[in-house]
């Protein structure tokens, strides 16, 4: 009887050691998987969720996350869409725990410059928020004239005016690195 107790105790210790070893291995694998997750994949896992994006300049945009691209996301507000480069965000609130990789090689290559060229082509009037965020830079109103490799030109207009040479107040060249967000009307 004493031997039975000793063997049962040893068996329990081995079983507990195996269980702890398995738990440690599962935990380590989860850490390794999490370390490989990109922010864009995490955002893609939250498509359709209500998200708040806090910019470094203290501006906050809230809306439904509708797109997570290679280097920028799009939020749908009630009457506007907001394009926000990942580099401009200080934090995100409302993301789920799911991560989804981008299966399309083509979509992985579509970046901020492609989106800005689309806005320039549409000649849509929009509001630009800069990352540096002074009061006068919090809402530059205008139309994107052209997009370079790492900058875009914004022709400043008054509210409701069409883009005509005589209506342009000034043209600002804005480096991509200075861009906080672009808000445009939903169509």
XYZ file of N, CA and C in Angstrom:
561
model
N 0.831 -1.183 0.000
C 0.000 0.000 0.000
C 0.879 1.252 0.000
N 1.939 1.216 0.752
C 2.846 2.347 0.782
C 3.497 2.558 -0.585
N 3.821 1.461 -1.266
C 4.421 1.561 -2.596
C 3.427 2.143 -3.582
N 2.187 1.760 -3.500
C 1.142 2.301 -4.383
C 1.050 3.819 -4.221
N 1.089 4.242 -2.977
C 1.012 5.676 -2.700
C 2.226 6.404 -3.280
N 3.389 5.820 -3.132
C 4.613 6.431 -3.663
C 4.555 6.531 -5.186
N 4.152 5.446 -5.853
C 4.061 5.469 -7.321
C 2.973 6.427 -7.812
N 1.860 6.468 -7.120
C 0.783 7.409 -7.488
C 1.271 8.854 -7.341
N 2.023 9.118 -6.277
C 2.560 10.453 -6.057
C 3.549 10.825 -7.156
N 4.430 9.889 -7.523
C 5.399 10.140 -8.596
C 4.688 10.347 -9.931
N 3.663 9.566 -10.189
C 2.893 9.717 -11.426
C 2.232 11.089 -11.477
N 1.695 11.537 -10.375
C 1.059 12.863 -10.300
C 2.075 13.971 -10.550
N 3.270 13.807 -9.994
C 4.313 14.815 -10.191
C 4.741 14.885 -11.658
N 4.904 13.716 -12.298
C 5.264 13.700 -13.718
C 4.156 14.309 -14.567
N 2.909 13.984 -14.261
C 1.770 14.525 -15.019
C 1.706 16.040 -14.860
N 1.923 16.520 -13.645
C 1.903 17.971 -13.399
C 3.057 18.642 -14.140
N 4.221 18.014 -14.141
C 5.367 18.557 -14.880
C 5.090 18.627 -16.370
N 4.471 17.581 -16.920
C 4.107 17.579 -18.339
C 3.095 18.676 -18.648
N 2.111 18.849 -17.753
C 1.088 19.878 -17.961
C 1.717 21.271 -17.938
N 2.582 21.528 -16.971
C 3.252 22.834 -16.876
C 4.150 23.081 -18.086
N 4.827 22.037 -18.544
C 5.677 22.162 -19.733
C 4.846 22.502 -20.962
N 3.703 21.840 -21.112
C 2.812 22.114 -22.242
C 2.276 23.547 -22.176
N 1.856 23.979 -20.987
C 1.366 25.354 -20.819
C 2.449 26.370 -21.175
N 3.671 26.128 -20.744
C 4.783 27.033 -21.048
C 5.044 27.084 -22.550
N 4.968 25.933 -23.204
C 5.184 25.891 -24.653
C 4.078 26.641 -25.397
N 2.831 26.457 -24.976
C 1.710 27.159 -25.611
C 1.858 28.663 -25.418
N 2.212 29.083 -24.213
C 2.399 30.508 -23.926
C 3.515 31.093 -24.787
N 4.629 30.380 -24.908
C 5.751 30.855 -25.708
C 5.375 30.953 -27.189
N 4.648 29.975 -27.689
C 4.210 30.022 -29.094
C 3.264 31.197 -29.335
N 2.389 31.465 -28.374
C 1.480 32.617 -28.501
C 2.273 33.918 -28.542
N 3.316 34.026 -27.719
C 4.163 35.228 -27.728
C 4.859 35.395 -29.074
N 5.358 34.305 -29.612
C 6.049 34.342 -30.904
C 5.082 34.763 -32.007
N 3.865 34.209 -31.994
C 2.863 34.594 -33.003
C 2.504 36.064 -32.883
N 2.307 36.549 -31.665
C 1.958 37.953 -31.450
C 3.077 38.869 -31.917
N 4.313 38.470 -31.710
C 5.454 39.292 -32.124
C 5.519 39.448 -33.637
N 4.902 38.547 -34.388
C 4.940 38.601 -35.847
C 3.765 39.383 -36.445
N 2.823 39.831 -35.614
C 1.626 40.526 -36.105
C 1.965 41.977 -36.447
N 1.563 42.410 -37.631
C 1.724 43.802 -38.051
C 0.479 44.594 -37.655
N 0.658 45.892 -37.453
C -0.465 46.752 -37.092
C -1.559 46.687 -38.153
N -1.196 46.697 -39.420
C -2.196 46.641 -40.490
C -3.035 45.375 -40.380
N -2.422 44.249 -40.012
C -3.163 42.997 -39.847
C -4.137 43.096 -38.673
N -3.701 43.725 -37.620
C -4.578 43.913 -36.450
C -5.749 44.819 -36.811
N -5.478 45.882 -37.574
C -6.552 46.776 -38.009
C -7.513 46.039 -38.934
N -6.978 45.239 -39.861
C -7.823 44.465 -40.769
C -8.746 43.516 -39.997
N -8.279 43.022 -38.882
C -9.095 42.154 -38.044
C -10.227 42.893 -37.357
N -10.185 44.224 -37.363
C -11.219 45.046 -36.725
C -12.074 45.804 -37.734
N -12.003 45.437 -39.018
C -12.837 46.110 -40.027
C -14.300 46.016 -39.622
N -14.997 47.128 -39.747
C -16.407 47.177 -39.367
C -16.633 47.588 -37.927
N -15.581 47.660 -37.131
C -15.699 48.047 -35.723
C -15.648 49.571 -35.583
N -16.245 50.067 -34.503
C -16.158 51.496 -34.179
C -14.815 51.712 -33.486
N -13.992 52.583 -34.059
C -12.624 52.785 -33.589
C -12.371 54.279 -33.397
N -11.585 54.600 -32.385
C -11.107 55.973 -32.179
C -9.613 55.972 -32.450
N -9.176 56.925 -33.283
C -7.754 57.056 -33.597
C -7.283 58.385 -33.026
N -6.362 58.300 -32.076
C -5.806 59.492 -31.439
C -4.499 59.823 -32.147
N -4.432 61.007 -32.748
C -3.216 61.431 -33.432
C -2.237 62.031 -32.436
N -0.983 62.088 -32.838
C 0.050 62.673 -31.989
C -0.238 64.149 -31.713
N -0.951 64.820 -32.616
C -1.269 66.249 -32.450
C -2.494 66.465 -31.563
N -2.971 65.400 -30.921
C -4.098 65.422 -29.978
C -5.467 65.503 -30.644
N -5.532 65.403 -31.944
C -6.816 65.331 -32.637
C -7.281 63.881 -32.577
N -8.582 63.685 -32.376
C -9.144 62.335 -32.306
C -10.209 62.197 -33.386
N -10.118 61.120 -34.154
C -11.132 60.791 -35.152
C -11.799 59.494 -34.729
N -13.140 59.466 -34.813
C -13.891 58.262 -34.470
C -14.797 57.889 -35.620
N -14.929 56.598 -35.844
C -15.817 56.127 -36.887
C -15.673 54.637 -37.082
N -16.323 54.145 -38.115
C -16.266 52.728 -38.448
C -15.046 52.483 -39.329
N -14.210 51.563 -38.918
C -13.013 51.234 -39.677
C -13.430 50.501 -40.948
N -13.188 51.128 -42.107
C -13.653 50.544 -43.367
C -12.532 50.022 -44.250
N -11.298 50.440 -43.985
C -10.174 49.997 -44.817
C -8.892 50.081 -44.003
N -8.053 49.077 -44.166
C -6.715 49.083 -43.563
C -5.747 48.655 -44.650
N -5.029 49.625 -45.192
C -4.125 49.362 -46.308
C -2.706 49.121 -45.861
N -1.792 49.335 -46.788
C -0.374 49.086 -46.520
C 0.179 50.051 -45.474
N -0.216 51.325 -45.543
C 0.331 52.297 -44.605
C -0.673 53.347 -44.141
N -1.963 53.121 -44.394
C -2.990 54.062 -43.950
C -4.310 53.328 -43.780
N -5.201 53.940 -43.012
C -6.538 53.382 -42.788
C -7.584 54.409 -43.183
N -8.831 53.949 -43.303
C -9.952 54.843 -43.596
C -11.032 54.599 -42.553
N -11.488 55.687 -41.934
C -12.616 55.651 -41.014
C -13.823 56.281 -41.691
N -14.991 55.675 -41.522
C -16.234 56.265 -42.012
C -16.920 56.975 -40.855
N -17.078 58.287 -40.987
C -17.869 59.068 -40.052
C -19.264 59.199 -40.653
N -20.155 59.886 -39.985
C -21.519 60.016 -40.485
C -21.555 60.637 -41.885
N -20.811 61.730 -42.094
C -20.863 62.424 -43.384
C -19.519 62.527 -44.086
N -18.474 61.998 -43.466
C -17.131 62.114 -44.035
C -16.391 60.779 -43.955
N -15.334 60.702 -44.742
C -14.360 59.627 -44.611
C -13.039 60.277 -44.233
N -12.272 59.584 -43.404
C -10.996 60.124 -42.943
C -9.893 59.125 -43.271
N -8.901 59.587 -44.012
C -7.719 58.801 -44.343
C -6.632 59.175 -43.337
N -6.105 58.173 -42.623
C -5.103 58.436 -41.585
C -3.896 57.528 -41.811
N -2.728 58.114 -42.059
C -1.513 57.286 -42.149
C -1.219 56.655 -40.789
N -0.778 55.411 -40.782
C -0.457 54.740 -39.518
C 0.562 55.533 -38.711
N 1.519 56.148 -39.389
C 2.589 56.877 -38.707
C 2.074 58.090 -37.943
N 0.876 58.582 -38.260
C 0.336 59.767 -37.592
C -0.385 59.425 -36.293
N -0.720 58.155 -36.105
C -1.506 57.756 -34.935
C -0.614 57.554 -33.717
N -1.095 58.064 -32.584
C -0.405 57.838 -31.313
C -0.993 56.611 -30.619
N -2.307 56.381 -30.813
C -2.941 55.196 -30.244
C -4.299 54.954 -30.891
N -4.768 53.711 -30.731
C -6.057 53.280 -31.263
C -6.884 52.743 -30.102
N -8.178 53.045 -30.114
C -9.081 52.520 -29.098
C -10.208 51.788 -29.817
N -10.491 50.562 -29.384
C -11.602 49.811 -29.951
C -11.202 48.671 -30.869
N -9.909 48.388 -30.987
C -9.486 47.281 -31.844
C -9.782 45.955 -31.163
N -10.198 44.981 -31.955
C -10.394 43.639 -31.436
C -9.061 42.915 -31.341
N -9.101 41.680 -30.914
C -7.873 40.902 -30.739
C -7.513 40.101 -31.988
N -8.417 40.037 -32.954
C -8.210 39.261 -34.170
C -7.241 39.976 -35.114
N -6.395 39.220 -35.791
C -5.489 39.745 -36.814
C -5.774 39.027 -38.123
N -5.790 39.781 -39.222
C -6.062 39.208 -40.541
C -5.002 39.722 -41.508
N -4.259 38.815 -42.091
C -3.254 39.190 -43.082
C -3.903 39.586 -44.393
N -3.203 40.400 -45.171
C -3.701 40.809 -46.495
C -3.321 39.726 -47.495
N -4.322 39.017 -48.054
C -4.019 37.929 -48.984
C -3.608 38.420 -50.374
N -4.001 39.627 -50.743
C -3.742 40.136 -52.084
C -2.382 40.826 -52.169
N -1.525 40.336 -53.020
C -0.217 40.948 -53.234
C -0.395 42.360 -53.791
N -1.368 42.540 -54.652
C -1.620 43.855 -55.257
C -2.027 44.857 -54.184
N -2.969 44.482 -53.309
C -3.436 45.400 -52.262
C -2.332 45.722 -51.264
N -1.416 44.773 -51.028
C -0.290 45.034 -50.124
C 0.603 46.137 -50.663
N 0.632 46.309 -51.973
C 1.488 47.320 -52.596
C 0.833 48.674 -52.757
N -0.468 48.775 -52.496
C -1.181 50.043 -52.646
C -0.992 50.860 -51.371
N -0.322 51.987 -51.511
C 0.004 52.794 -50.343
C -0.664 54.152 -50.327
N -0.166 54.992 -49.463
C -0.703 56.336 -49.254
C -0.688 57.156 -50.538
N 0.389 57.085 -51.298
C 0.480 57.898 -52.516
C -0.616 57.520 -53.516
N -0.987 56.258 -53.576
C -2.067 55.833 -54.478
C -3.405 56.454 -54.064
N -3.666 56.441 -52.757
C -4.915 57.043 -52.256
C -4.942 58.544 -52.534
N -3.809 59.214 -52.320
C -3.757 60.660 -52.556
C -3.925 60.988 -54.037
N -3.375 60.165 -54.912
C -3.561 60.384 -56.349
C -5.026 60.233 -56.740
N -5.718 59.295 -56.109
C -7.158 59.151 -56.355
C -7.927 60.388 -55.924
N -7.586 60.948 -54.772
C -8.236 62.182 -54.313
C -7.909 63.351 -55.241
N -6.686 63.409 -55.738
C -6.299 64.482 -56.674
C -7.084 64.346 -57.977
N -7.229 63.138 -58.459
C -7.971 62.888 -59.704
C -9.442 63.305 -59.556
N -10.030 63.034 -58.375
C -11.443 63.365 -58.133
C -11.670 64.856 -57.892
N -10.592 65.590 -57.632
C -10.671 67.038 -57.361
C -11.622 67.335 -56.196
N -11.665 66.416 -55.257
C -12.544 66.571 -54.098
C -11.988 67.613 -53.133
N -12.890 68.454 -52.621
C -12.464 69.405 -51.604
C -12.351 68.655 -50.288
N -11.247 68.857 -49.592
C -10.994 68.106 -48.372
C -10.311 68.968 -47.334
N -10.220 68.415 -46.126
C -9.568 69.103 -45.019
C -8.365 68.280 -44.585
N -7.219 68.937 -44.510
C -5.972 68.263 -44.138
C -5.583 68.675 -42.723
N -5.288 67.678 -41.907
C -4.758 67.904 -40.564
C -3.295 67.508 -40.588
N -2.441 68.388 -40.077
C -1.008 68.095 -40.043
C -0.615 67.476 -38.707
N 0.416 66.674 -38.727
C 0.872 65.990 -37.512
C 1.422 66.961 -36.487
N 2.050 68.043 -36.952
C 2.623 69.025 -36.045
C 1.576 69.734 -35.225
N 0.409 69.885 -35.784
C -0.786 70.293 -35.090
C -0.861 71.636 -34.411
N -0.426 72.733 -35.042
C -0.732 74.039 -34.468
C -2.176 74.369 -34.818
N -2.736 75.372 -34.166
C -4.140 75.719 -34.402
C -4.401 76.067 -35.860
N -3.477 76.763 -36.504
C -3.700 77.159 -37.897
C -3.530 75.987 -38.864
N -2.880 74.917 -38.421
C -2.685 73.744 -39.272
C -3.704 72.645 -39.010
N -4.684 72.914 -38.148
C -5.618 71.853 -37.770
C -6.664 71.573 -38.829
N -6.849 72.445 -39.780
C -7.843 72.205 -40.813
C -7.559 72.987 -42.076
N -6.577 72.539 -42.846
C -6.268 73.197 -44.119
C -7.269 72.713 -45.157
N -8.038 73.635 -45.696
C -9.087 73.301 -46.652
C -8.571 73.496 -48.062
N -8.788 72.512 -48.919
C -8.335 72.671 -50.292
C -8.545 71.437 -51.140
N -7.824 71.431 -52.272
C -7.884 70.352 -53.250
C -6.442 69.926 -53.521
N -6.225 68.620 -53.619
C -4.886 68.138 -53.936
C -4.633 68.379 -55.417
N -3.582 69.132 -55.700
C -3.220 69.443 -57.079
C -2.392 68.331 -57.711
N -1.372 67.883 -56.990
C -0.515 66.821 -57.530
C 0.137 66.085 -56.377
N 0.597 64.872 -56.700
C 1.193 64.009 -55.688
C 2.549 63.544 -56.197
N 3.573 63.801 -55.411
C 4.914 63.330 -55.742
C 5.223 62.038 -55.018
N 6.470 61.695 -54.998
C 6.898 60.450 -54.353
C 6.698 60.485 -52.841
N 6.978 61.637 -52.222
C 6.875 61.735 -50.771
C 6.238 63.052 -50.301
N 5.459 63.669 -51.176
C 4.774 64.922 -50.835
C 3.539 65.074 -51.717
N 2.678 66.021 -51.330
C 1.575 66.408 -52.208
C 1.382 67.910 -52.107
N 0.834 68.499 -53.175
C 0.539 69.926 -53.200
C -0.943 70.122 -52.931
N -1.255 70.990 -51.970
C -2.631 71.304 -51.605
C -2.924 72.746 -52.006
N -3.886 72.934 -52.913
C -4.329 74.267 -53.308
C -5.405 74.703 -52.315
N -5.122 75.741 -51.523
C -6.051 76.210 -50.494
C -7.168 77.029 -51.110
N -8.393 76.713 -50.706
C -9.592 77.376 -51.223
C -10.485 77.787 -50.065
N -11.468 78.620 -50.352
C -12.500 78.922 -49.372
C -13.566 77.832 -49.444
N -14.333 77.702 -48.382
C -15.370 76.675 -48.308
C -16.338 76.801 -49.477
N -16.582 75.697 -50.164
C -17.567 75.647 -51.241
C -17.076 76.129 -52.591
N -15.859 76.640 -52.678
C -15.341 77.123 -53.958
C -14.751 75.989 -54.772
N -14.933 76.063 -56.085
C -14.349 75.074 -56.991
C -12.884 75.425 -57.227
N -12.111 74.438 -57.633
C -10.689 74.644 -57.898
C -10.511 75.357 -59.227
N -10.278 76.652 -59.158
C -9.944 77.473 -60.321
C -8.731 78.304 -59.932
N -7.878 78.578 -60.895
C -6.636 79.311 -60.610
C -6.918 80.621 -59.872
N -7.982 81.309 -60.234
C -8.288 82.599 -59.608
C -8.785 82.449 -58.162
N -9.247 81.257 -57.774
C -9.790 81.037 -56.433
C -8.753 80.509 -55.429
N -7.588 80.103 -55.940
C -6.563 79.514 -55.079
C -5.878 80.607 -54.269
N -5.889 80.448 -52.940
C -5.250 81.401 -52.044
C -3.740 81.158 -51.980
N -3.367 79.911 -51.885
C -1.957 79.526 -51.851
C -1.849 78.039 -52.143
N -0.662 77.602 -52.489
C -0.398 76.179 -52.695
C 0.672 75.766 -51.692
N 0.348 74.755 -50.895
C 1.276 74.238 -49.890
C 1.778 72.878 -50.320
N 3.075 72.674 -50.234
C 3.656 71.351 -50.465
C 3.792 70.684 -49.102
N 3.139 69.538 -48.946
C 3.078 68.864 -47.652
C 3.781 67.510 -47.742
N 4.856 67.328 -46.986
C 5.524 66.023 -46.975
C 4.601 64.967 -46.360
N 4.665 63.738 -46.869
C 3.845 62.656 -46.316
C 4.061 62.520 -44.814
N 5.294 62.713 -44.369
C 5.611 62.576 -42.953
C 4.920 63.591 -42.062
N 4.443 64.697 -42.637
C 3.761 65.732 -41.865
C 2.247 65.547 -41.849
N 1.748 64.603 -42.646
C 0.304 64.406 -42.768
C -0.265 63.682 -41.558
N -1.279 64.288 -40.937
C -1.981 63.664 -39.823
C -3.214 62.934 -40.302
N -4.035 63.609 -41.134
C -5.267 62.991 -41.629
C -5.825 63.839 -42.766
N -6.652 63.196 -43.580
C -7.389 63.898 -44.630
C -8.845 63.511 -44.505
N -9.698 64.510 -44.334
C -11.143 64.271 -44.225
C -11.801 64.750 -45.507
N -12.604 63.880 -46.114
C -13.309 64.221 -47.342
C -14.764 63.812 -47.208
N -15.663 64.481 -47.952
C -17.085 64.116 -47.896
C -17.299 62.685 -48.399
N -18.229 61.974 -47.753
C -18.588 60.630 -48.229
C -19.431 60.764 -49.468
N -19.197 59.875 -50.400
C -20.001 59.895 -51.627
C -20.806 58.639 -51.752
